[in-house]
Protein backbone atom coordinates (compact mmCIF):
# COMPACT_ATOMS: atom_id res chain seq x y z
CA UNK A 1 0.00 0.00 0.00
CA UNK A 2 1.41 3.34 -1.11
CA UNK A 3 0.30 6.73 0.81
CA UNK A 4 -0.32 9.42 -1.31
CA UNK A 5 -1.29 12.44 0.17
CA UNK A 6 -2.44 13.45 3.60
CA UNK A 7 -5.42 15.72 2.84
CA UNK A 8 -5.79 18.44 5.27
CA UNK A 9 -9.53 19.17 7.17
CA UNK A 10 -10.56 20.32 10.45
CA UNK A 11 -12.81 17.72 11.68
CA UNK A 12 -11.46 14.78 10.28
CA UNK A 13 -7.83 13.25 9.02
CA UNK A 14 -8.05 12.00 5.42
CA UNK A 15 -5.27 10.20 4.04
CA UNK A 16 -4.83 8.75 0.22
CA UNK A 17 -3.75 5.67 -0.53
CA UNK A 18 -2.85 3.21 -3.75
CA UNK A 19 -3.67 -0.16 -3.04
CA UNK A 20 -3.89 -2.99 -6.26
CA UNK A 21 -6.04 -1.22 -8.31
CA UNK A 22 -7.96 0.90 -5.71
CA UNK A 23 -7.49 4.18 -4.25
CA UNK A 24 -8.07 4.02 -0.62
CA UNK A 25 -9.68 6.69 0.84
CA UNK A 26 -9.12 6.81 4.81
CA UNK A 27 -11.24 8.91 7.41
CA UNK A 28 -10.23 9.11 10.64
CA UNK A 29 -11.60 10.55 14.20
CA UNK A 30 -10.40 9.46 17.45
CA UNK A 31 -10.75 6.12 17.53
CA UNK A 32 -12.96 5.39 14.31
CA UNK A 33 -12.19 4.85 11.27
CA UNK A 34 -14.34 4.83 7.58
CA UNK A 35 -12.27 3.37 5.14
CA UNK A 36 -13.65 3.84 0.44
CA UNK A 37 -12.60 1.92 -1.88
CA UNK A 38 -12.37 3.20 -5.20
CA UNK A 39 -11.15 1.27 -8.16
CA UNK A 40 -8.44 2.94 -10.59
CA UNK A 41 -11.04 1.88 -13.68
CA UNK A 42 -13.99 4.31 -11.96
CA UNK A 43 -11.85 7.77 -12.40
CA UNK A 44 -8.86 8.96 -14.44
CA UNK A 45 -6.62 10.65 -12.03
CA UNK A 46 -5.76 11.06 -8.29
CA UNK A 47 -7.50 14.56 -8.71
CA UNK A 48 -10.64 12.83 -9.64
CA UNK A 49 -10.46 11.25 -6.46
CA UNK A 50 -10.02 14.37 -4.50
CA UNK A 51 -13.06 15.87 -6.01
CA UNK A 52 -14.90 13.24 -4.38
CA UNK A 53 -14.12 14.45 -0.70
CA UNK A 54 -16.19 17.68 -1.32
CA UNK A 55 -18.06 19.68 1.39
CA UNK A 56 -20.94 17.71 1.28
CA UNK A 57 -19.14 14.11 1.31
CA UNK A 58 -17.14 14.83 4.07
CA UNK A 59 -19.90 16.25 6.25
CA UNK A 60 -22.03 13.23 6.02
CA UNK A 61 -18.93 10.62 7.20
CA UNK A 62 -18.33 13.32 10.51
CA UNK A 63 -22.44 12.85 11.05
CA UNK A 64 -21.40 9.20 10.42
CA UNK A 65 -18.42 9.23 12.56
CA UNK A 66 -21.41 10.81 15.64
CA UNK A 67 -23.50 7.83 14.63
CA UNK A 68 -20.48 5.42 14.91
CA UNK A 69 -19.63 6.46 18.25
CA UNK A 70 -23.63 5.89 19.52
CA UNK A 71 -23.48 2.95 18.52
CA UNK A 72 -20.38 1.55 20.22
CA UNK A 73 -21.29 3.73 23.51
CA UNK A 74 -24.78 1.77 23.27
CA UNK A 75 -23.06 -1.66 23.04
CA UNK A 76 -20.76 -1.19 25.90
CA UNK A 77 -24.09 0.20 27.95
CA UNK A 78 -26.02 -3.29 26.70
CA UNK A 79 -23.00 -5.19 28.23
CA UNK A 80 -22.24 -2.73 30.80
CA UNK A 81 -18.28 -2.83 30.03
């Protein structure tokens, strides 16, 4: 797996990757983690990849990221851990 670019944003760290045939696109917040897949044969360019992680994209994985953390705070609470 090759990195390609950390891409900088406030809320969330997004990092490129290359992985056979795939760009890998990595979102990270604390302790979560939403990893895309998108194969090399769906766009032309790294750029065309970047123009995927537009305002509203990235917006709906940090509600995503909210709804994550719910979810693993409500199956601790289930199993009281």
């Amino acid at each position: 797996m090759r990195q390609l670019a950390d891409i900088p944003h406030p809320d969330v760290k997004i990092t490129l990757f290359s992985w056979n045939g795939k760009y890998l696109i990595k979102l990270e917040k604390g302790q979560l983690e939403q990893t895309y897949k998108v194969s090399e044969m769906d766009v032309t360019s790294e750029a065309d990849v970047r123009q995927l992680l537009d305002a509203e994209f990235v917006a709906a994985a940090v509600q995503r990221f909210a709804q994550m953390r719910q979810d693993l705070q409500a199956a601790f609470d289930r199993h009281e851990l």
